[in-house]
PDB file of C-alpha atoms and ligand atoms in Angstrom:
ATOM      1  CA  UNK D 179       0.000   0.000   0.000  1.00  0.00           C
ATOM      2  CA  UNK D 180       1.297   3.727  -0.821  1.00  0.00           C
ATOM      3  CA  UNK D 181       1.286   6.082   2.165  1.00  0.00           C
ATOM      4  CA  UNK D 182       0.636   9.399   0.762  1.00  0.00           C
ATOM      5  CA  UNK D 183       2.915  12.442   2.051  1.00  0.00           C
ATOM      6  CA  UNK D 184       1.036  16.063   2.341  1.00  0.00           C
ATOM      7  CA  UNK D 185       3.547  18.948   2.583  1.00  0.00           C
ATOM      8  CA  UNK D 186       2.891  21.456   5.691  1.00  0.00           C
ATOM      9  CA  UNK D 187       0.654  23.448   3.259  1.00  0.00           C
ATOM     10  CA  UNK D 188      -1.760  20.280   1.939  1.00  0.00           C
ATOM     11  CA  UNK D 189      -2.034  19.632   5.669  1.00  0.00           C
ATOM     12  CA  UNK D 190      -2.947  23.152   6.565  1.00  0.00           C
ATOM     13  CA  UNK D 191      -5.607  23.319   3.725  1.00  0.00           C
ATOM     14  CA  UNK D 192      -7.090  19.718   4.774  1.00  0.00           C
ATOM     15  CA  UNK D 193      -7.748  21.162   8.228  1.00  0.00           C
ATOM     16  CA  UNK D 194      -9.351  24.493   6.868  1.00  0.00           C
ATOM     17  CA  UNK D 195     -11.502  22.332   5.159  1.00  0.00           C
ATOM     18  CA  UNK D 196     -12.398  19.980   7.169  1.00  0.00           C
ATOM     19  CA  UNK D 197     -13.145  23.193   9.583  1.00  0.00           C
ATOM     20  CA  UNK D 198     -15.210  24.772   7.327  1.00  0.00           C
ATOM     21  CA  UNK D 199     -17.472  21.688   6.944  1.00  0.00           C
ATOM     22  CA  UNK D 200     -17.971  21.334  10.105  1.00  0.00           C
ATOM     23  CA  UNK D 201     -18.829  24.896  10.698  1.00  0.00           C
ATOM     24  CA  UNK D 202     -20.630  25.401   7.865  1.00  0.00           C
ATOM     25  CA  UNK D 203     -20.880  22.437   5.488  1.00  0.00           C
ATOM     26  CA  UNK D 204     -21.956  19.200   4.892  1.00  0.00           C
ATOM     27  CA  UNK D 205     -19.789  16.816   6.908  1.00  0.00           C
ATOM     28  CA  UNK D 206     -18.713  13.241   5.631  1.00  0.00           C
ATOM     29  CA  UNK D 207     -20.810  10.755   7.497  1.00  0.00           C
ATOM     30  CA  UNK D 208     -21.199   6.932   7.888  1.00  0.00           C
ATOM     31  CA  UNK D 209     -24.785   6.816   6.921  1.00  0.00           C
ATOM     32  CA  UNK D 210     -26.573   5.292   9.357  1.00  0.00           C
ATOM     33  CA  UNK D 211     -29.802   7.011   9.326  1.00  0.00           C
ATOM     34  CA  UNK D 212     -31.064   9.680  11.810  1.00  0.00           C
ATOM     35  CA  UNK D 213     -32.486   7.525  15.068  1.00  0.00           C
ATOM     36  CA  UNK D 214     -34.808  10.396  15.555  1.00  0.00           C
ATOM     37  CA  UNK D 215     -36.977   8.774  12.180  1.00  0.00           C
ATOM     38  CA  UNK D 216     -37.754   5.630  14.414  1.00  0.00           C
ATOM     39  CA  UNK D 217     -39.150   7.771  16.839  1.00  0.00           C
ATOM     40  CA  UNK D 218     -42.995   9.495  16.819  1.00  0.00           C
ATOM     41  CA  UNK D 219     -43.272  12.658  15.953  1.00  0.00           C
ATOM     42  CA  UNK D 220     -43.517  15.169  18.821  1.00  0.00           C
ATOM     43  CA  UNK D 221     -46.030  17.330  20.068  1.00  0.00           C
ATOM     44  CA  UNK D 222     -44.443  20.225  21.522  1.00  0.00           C
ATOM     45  CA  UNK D 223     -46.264  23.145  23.500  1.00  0.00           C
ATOM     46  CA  UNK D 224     -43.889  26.049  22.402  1.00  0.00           C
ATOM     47  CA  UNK D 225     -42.404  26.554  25.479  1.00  0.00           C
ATOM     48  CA  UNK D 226     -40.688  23.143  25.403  1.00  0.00           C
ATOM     49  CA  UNK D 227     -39.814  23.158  21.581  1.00  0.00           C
ATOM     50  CA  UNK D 228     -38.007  26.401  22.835  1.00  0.00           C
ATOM     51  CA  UNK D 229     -36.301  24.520  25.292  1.00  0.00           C
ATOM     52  CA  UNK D 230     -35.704  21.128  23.544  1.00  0.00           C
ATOM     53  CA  UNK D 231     -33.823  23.726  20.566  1.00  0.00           C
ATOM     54  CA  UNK D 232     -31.587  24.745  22.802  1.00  0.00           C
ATOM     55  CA  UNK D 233     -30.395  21.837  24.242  1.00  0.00           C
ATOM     56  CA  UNK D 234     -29.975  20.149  20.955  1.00  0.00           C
ATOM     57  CA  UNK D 235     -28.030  23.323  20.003  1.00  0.00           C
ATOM     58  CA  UNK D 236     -25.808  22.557  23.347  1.00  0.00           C
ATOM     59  CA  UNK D 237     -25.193  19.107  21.607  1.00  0.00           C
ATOM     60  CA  UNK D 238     -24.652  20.223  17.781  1.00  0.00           C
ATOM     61  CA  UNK D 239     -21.953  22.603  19.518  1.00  0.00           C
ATOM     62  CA  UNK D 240     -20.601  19.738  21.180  1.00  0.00           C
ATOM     63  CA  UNK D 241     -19.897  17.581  18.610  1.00  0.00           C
ATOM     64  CA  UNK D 242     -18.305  20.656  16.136  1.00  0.00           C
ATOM     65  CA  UNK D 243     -15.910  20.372  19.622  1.00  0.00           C
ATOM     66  CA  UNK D 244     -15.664  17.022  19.281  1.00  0.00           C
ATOM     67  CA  UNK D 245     -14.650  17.141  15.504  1.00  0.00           C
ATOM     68  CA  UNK D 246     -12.351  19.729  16.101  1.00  0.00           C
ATOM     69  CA  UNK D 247     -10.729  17.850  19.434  1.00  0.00           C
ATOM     70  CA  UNK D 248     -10.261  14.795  16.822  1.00  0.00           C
ATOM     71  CA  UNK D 249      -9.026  16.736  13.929  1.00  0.00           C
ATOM     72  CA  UNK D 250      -6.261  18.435  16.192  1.00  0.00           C
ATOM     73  CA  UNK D 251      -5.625  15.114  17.742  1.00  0.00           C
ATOM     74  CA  UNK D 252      -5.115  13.428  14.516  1.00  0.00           C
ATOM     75  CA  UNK D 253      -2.659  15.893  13.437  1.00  0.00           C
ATOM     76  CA  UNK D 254      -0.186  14.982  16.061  1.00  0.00           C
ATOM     77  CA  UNK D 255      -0.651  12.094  17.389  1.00  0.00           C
ATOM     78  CA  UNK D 256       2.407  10.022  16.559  1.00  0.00           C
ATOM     79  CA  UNK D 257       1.301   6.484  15.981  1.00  0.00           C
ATOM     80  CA  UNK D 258      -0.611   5.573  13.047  1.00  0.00           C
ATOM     81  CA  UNK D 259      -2.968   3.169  14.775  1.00  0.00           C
ATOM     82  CA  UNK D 260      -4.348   6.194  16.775  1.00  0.00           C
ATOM     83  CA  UNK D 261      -4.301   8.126  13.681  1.00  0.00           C
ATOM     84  CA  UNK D 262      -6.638   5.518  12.375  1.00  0.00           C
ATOM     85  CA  UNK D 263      -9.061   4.759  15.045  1.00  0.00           C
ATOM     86  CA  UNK D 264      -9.428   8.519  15.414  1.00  0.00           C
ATOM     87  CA  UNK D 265     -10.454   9.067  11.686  1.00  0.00           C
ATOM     88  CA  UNK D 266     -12.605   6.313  12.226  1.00  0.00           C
ATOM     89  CA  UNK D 267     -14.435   8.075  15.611  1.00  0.00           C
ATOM     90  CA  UNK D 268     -15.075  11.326  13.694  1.00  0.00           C
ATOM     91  CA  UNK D 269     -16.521  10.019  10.909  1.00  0.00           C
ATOM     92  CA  UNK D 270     -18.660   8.809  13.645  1.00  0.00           C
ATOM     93  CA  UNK D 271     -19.170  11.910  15.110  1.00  0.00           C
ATOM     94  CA  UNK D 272     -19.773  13.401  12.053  1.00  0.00           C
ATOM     95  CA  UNK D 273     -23.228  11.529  12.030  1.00  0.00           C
ATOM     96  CA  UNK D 274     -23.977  12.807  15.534  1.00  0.00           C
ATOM     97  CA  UNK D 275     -23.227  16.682  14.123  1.00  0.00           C
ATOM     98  CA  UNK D 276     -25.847  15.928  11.104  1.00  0.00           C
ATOM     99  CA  UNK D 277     -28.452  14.439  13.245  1.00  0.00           C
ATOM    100  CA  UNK D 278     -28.402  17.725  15.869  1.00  0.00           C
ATOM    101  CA  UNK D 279     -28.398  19.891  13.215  1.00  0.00           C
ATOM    102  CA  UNK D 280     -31.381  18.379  11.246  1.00  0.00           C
ATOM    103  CA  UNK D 281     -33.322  17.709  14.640  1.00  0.00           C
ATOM    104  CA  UNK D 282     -32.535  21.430  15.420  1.00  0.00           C
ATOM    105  CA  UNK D 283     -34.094  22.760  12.160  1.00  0.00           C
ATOM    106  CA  UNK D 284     -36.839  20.511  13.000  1.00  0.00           C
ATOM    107  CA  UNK D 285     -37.519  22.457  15.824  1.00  0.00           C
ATOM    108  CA  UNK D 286     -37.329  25.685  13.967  1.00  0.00           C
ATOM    109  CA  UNK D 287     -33.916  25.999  15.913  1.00  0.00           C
ATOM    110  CA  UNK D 288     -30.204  27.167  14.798  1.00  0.00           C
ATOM    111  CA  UNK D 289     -26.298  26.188  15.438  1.00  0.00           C
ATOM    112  CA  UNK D 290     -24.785  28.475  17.992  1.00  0.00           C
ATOM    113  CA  UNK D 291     -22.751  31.796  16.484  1.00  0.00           C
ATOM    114  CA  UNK D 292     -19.957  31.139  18.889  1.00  0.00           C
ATOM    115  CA  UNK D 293     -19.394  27.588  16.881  1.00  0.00           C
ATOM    116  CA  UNK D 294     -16.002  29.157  15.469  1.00  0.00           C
ATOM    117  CA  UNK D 295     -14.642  30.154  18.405  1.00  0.00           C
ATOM    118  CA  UNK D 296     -15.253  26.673  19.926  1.00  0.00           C
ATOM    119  CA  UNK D 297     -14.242  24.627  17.242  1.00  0.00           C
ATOM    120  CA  UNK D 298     -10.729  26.801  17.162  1.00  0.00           C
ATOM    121  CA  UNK D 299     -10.876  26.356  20.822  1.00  0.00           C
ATOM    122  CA  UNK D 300     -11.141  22.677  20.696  1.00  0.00           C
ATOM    123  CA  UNK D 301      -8.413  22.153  18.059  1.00  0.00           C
ATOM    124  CA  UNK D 302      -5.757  23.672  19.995  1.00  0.00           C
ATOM    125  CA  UNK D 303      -6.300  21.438  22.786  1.00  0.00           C
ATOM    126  CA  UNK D 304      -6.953  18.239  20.399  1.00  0.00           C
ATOM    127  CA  UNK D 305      -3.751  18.826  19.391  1.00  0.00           C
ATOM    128  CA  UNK D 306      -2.086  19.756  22.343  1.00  0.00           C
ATOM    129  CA  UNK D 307      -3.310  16.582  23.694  1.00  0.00           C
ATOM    130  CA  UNK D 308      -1.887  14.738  20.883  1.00  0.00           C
ATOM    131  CA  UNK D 309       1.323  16.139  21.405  1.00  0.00           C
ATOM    132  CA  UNK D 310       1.409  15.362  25.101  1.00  0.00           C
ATOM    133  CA  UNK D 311       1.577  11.589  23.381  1.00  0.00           C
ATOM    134  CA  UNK D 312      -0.579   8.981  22.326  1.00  0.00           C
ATOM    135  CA  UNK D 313      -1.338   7.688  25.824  1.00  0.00           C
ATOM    136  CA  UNK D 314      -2.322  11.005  27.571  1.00  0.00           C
ATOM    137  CA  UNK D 315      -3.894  11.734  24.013  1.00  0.00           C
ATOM    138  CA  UNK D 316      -6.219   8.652  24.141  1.00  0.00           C
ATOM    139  CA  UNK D 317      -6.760   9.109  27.732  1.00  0.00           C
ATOM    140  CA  UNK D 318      -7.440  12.106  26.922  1.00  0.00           C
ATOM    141  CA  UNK D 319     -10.737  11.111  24.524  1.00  0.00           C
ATOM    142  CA  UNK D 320     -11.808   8.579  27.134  1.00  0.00           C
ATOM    143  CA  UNK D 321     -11.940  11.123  29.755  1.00  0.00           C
ATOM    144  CA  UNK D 322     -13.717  13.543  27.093  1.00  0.00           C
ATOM    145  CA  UNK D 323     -16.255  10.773  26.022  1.00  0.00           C
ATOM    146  CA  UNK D 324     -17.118  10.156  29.785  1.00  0.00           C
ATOM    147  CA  UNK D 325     -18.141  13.630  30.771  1.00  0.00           C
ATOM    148  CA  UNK D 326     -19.726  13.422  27.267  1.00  0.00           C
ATOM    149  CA  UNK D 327     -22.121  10.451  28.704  1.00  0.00           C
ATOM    150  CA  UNK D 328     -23.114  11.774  31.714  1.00  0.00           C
ATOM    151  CA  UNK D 329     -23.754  15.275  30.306  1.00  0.00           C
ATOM    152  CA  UNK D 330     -26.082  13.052  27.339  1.00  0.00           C
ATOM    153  CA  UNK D 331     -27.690  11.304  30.603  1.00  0.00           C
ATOM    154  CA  UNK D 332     -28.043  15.146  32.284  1.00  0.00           C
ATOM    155  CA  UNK D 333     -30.309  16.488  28.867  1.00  0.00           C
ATOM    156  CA  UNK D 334     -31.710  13.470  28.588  1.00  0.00           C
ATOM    157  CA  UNK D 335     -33.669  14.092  32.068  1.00  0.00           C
ATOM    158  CA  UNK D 336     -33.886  17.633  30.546  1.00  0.00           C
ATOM    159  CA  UNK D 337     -35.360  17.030  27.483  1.00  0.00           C
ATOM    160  CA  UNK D 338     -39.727  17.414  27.140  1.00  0.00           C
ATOM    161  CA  UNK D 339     -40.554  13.478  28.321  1.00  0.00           C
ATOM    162  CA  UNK D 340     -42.812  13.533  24.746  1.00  0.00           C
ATOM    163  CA  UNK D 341     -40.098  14.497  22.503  1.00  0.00           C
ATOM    164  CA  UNK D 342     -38.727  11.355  21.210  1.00  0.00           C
ATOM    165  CA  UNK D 343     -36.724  12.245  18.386  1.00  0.00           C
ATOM    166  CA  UNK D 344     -34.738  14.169  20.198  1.00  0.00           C
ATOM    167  CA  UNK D 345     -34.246  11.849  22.948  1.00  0.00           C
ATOM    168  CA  UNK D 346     -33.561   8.916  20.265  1.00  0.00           C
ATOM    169  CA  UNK D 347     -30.793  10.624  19.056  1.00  0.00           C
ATOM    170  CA  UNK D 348     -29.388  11.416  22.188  1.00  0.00           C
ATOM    171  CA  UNK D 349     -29.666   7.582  23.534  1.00  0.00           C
ATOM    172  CA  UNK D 350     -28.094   6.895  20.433  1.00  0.00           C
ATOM    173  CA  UNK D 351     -24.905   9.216  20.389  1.00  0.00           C
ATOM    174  CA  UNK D 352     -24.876   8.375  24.567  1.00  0.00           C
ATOM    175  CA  UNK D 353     -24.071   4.741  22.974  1.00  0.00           C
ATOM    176  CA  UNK D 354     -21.733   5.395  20.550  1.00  0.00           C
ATOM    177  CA  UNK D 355     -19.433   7.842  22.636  1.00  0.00           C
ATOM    178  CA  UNK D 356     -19.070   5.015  25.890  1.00  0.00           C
ATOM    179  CA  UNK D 357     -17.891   3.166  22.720  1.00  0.00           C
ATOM    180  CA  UNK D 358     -15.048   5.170  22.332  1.00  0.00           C
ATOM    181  CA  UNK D 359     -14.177   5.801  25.723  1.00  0.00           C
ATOM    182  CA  UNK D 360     -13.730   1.963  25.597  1.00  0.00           C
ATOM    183  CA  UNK D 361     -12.032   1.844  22.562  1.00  0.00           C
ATOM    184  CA  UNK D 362      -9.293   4.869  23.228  1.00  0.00           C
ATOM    185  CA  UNK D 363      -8.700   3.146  27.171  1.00  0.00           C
ATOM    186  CA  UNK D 364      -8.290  -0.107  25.349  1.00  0.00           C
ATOM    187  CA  UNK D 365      -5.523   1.501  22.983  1.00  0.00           C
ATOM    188  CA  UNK D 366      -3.797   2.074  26.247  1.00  0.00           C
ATOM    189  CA  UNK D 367      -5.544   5.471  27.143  1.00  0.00           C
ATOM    190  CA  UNK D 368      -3.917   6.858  30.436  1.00  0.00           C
ATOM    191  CA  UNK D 369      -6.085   8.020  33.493  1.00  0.00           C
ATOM    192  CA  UNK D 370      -5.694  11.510  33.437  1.00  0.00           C
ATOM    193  CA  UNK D 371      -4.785  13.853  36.265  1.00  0.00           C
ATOM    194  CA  UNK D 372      -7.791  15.375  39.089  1.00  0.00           C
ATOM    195  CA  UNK D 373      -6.800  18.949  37.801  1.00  0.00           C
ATOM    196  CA  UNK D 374      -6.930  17.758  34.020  1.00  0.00           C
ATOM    197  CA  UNK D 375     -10.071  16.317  34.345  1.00  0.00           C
ATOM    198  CA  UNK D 376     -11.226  19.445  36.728  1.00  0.00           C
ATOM    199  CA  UNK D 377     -10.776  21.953  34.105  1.00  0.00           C
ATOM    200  CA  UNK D 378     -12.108  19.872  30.985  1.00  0.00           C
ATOM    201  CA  UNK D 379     -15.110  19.803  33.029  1.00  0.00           C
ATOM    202  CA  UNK D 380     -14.891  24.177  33.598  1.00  0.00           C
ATOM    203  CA  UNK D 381     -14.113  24.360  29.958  1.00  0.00           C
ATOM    204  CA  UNK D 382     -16.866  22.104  28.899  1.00  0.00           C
ATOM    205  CA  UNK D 383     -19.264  24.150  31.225  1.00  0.00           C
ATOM    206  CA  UNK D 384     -18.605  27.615  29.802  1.00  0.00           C
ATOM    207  CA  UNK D 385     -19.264  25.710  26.596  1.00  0.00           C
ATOM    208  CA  UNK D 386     -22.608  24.189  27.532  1.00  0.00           C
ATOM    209  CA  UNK D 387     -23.836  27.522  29.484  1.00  0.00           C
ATOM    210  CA  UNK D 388     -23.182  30.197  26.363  1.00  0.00           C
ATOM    211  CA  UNK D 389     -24.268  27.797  23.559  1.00  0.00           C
ATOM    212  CA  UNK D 390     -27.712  27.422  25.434  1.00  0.00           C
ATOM    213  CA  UNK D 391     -28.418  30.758  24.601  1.00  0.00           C
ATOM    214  CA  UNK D 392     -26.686  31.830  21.543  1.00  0.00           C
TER     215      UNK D 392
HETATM  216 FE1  LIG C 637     -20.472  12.652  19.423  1.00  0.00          FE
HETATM  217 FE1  LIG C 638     -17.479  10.265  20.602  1.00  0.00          FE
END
């Protein structure tokens, strides 16, 4: 098999663009249809589809971080198996990006404005966490994945009780991220430090608490 080589410039251009689609764009996805179809349609007083919008856009801002935690990771981690199973993840997340965004227009919601800022945000630490070396780097996505569940579990007791699509995509992308908490501990992921952990969760909050609004 050929291993292609991208000068400094390909690589910067392949990370603009992958940013931009993201941001802005139609993301590369797996497939899998949107869980929310399986679901029945909601009846929503407009109070709670007010409320259910913003959570979802909480999430879809989530996974732009998680993209652009992934993306920065990929670009320097050092061993080509993480490389790998990381492209693999955001592919995966890429489907969890599509499915907030089209249950968000469903609820006659939109993305957050501060979705730049976050994703640049998240990029720089992706990659400083893939710097820091593969083990602290894959610890580093367990760790993220974690808080990820338990914040999915935390909206999912927030969410209107009747709005099902929203909670079957949610149940769904609760699923899929424990599955690569596994995964990253079982490529020898390292327990991160109290204070690590500590401040993913402040960063993560400042994230959840402006994106609610705008
Ligand atoms: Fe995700
Ligand atoms: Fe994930």
């Amino acid at each position: 098999m050929t291993t292609r080589h991208y000068t400094p410039v390909d690589a910067l251009l392949i990370q603009v663009d992958q940013a931009l689609r993201t941001v802005f764009g139609q993301p590369v996805t797996t497939g899998r249809p949107n869980p929310a179809m399986t679901a029945p349609a909601a009846e929503l007083q407009p109070v709670e589809q007010q409320e259910a919008g913003r959570l979802m856009r909480v999430n879809h801002t989530g996974e732009v971080c998680a993209q652009a935690l992934y993306q920065g990771q990929a670009l320097t981690a050092r061993l080509e198996t993480v490389r790998d199973r990381m492209e693999q993840a955001v592919i995966e997340e890429n489907d969890h990006l599509a499915w907030c965004e089209e249950r968000l227009k469903e609820l006659g919601s939109h993305p957050s404005i501060l979705n730049p800022l976050f994703y640049t945000g998240a990029f720089m630490i992706g990659a400083a966490a893939g710097k820091a070396g593969d083990r602290w780097s894959l610890g580093f996505v367990a760790e993220t994945e974690h808080q990820v569940v338990e914040h999915l579990k935390a909206h999912l007791h927030r969410l209107p009780a009747q709005d099902q699509p929203s909670r079957a995509i949610l149940e769904q992308m609760k699923e899929d991220e424990a599955r690569h908490a596994t995964q990253a501990l079982e490529a020898g992921g390292a327990r991160l430090p109290l204070p690590v952990r500590a401040l993913m969760k402040g960063v993560a909050k400042v994230m959840t608490g402006t994106t609610y609004w705008i």
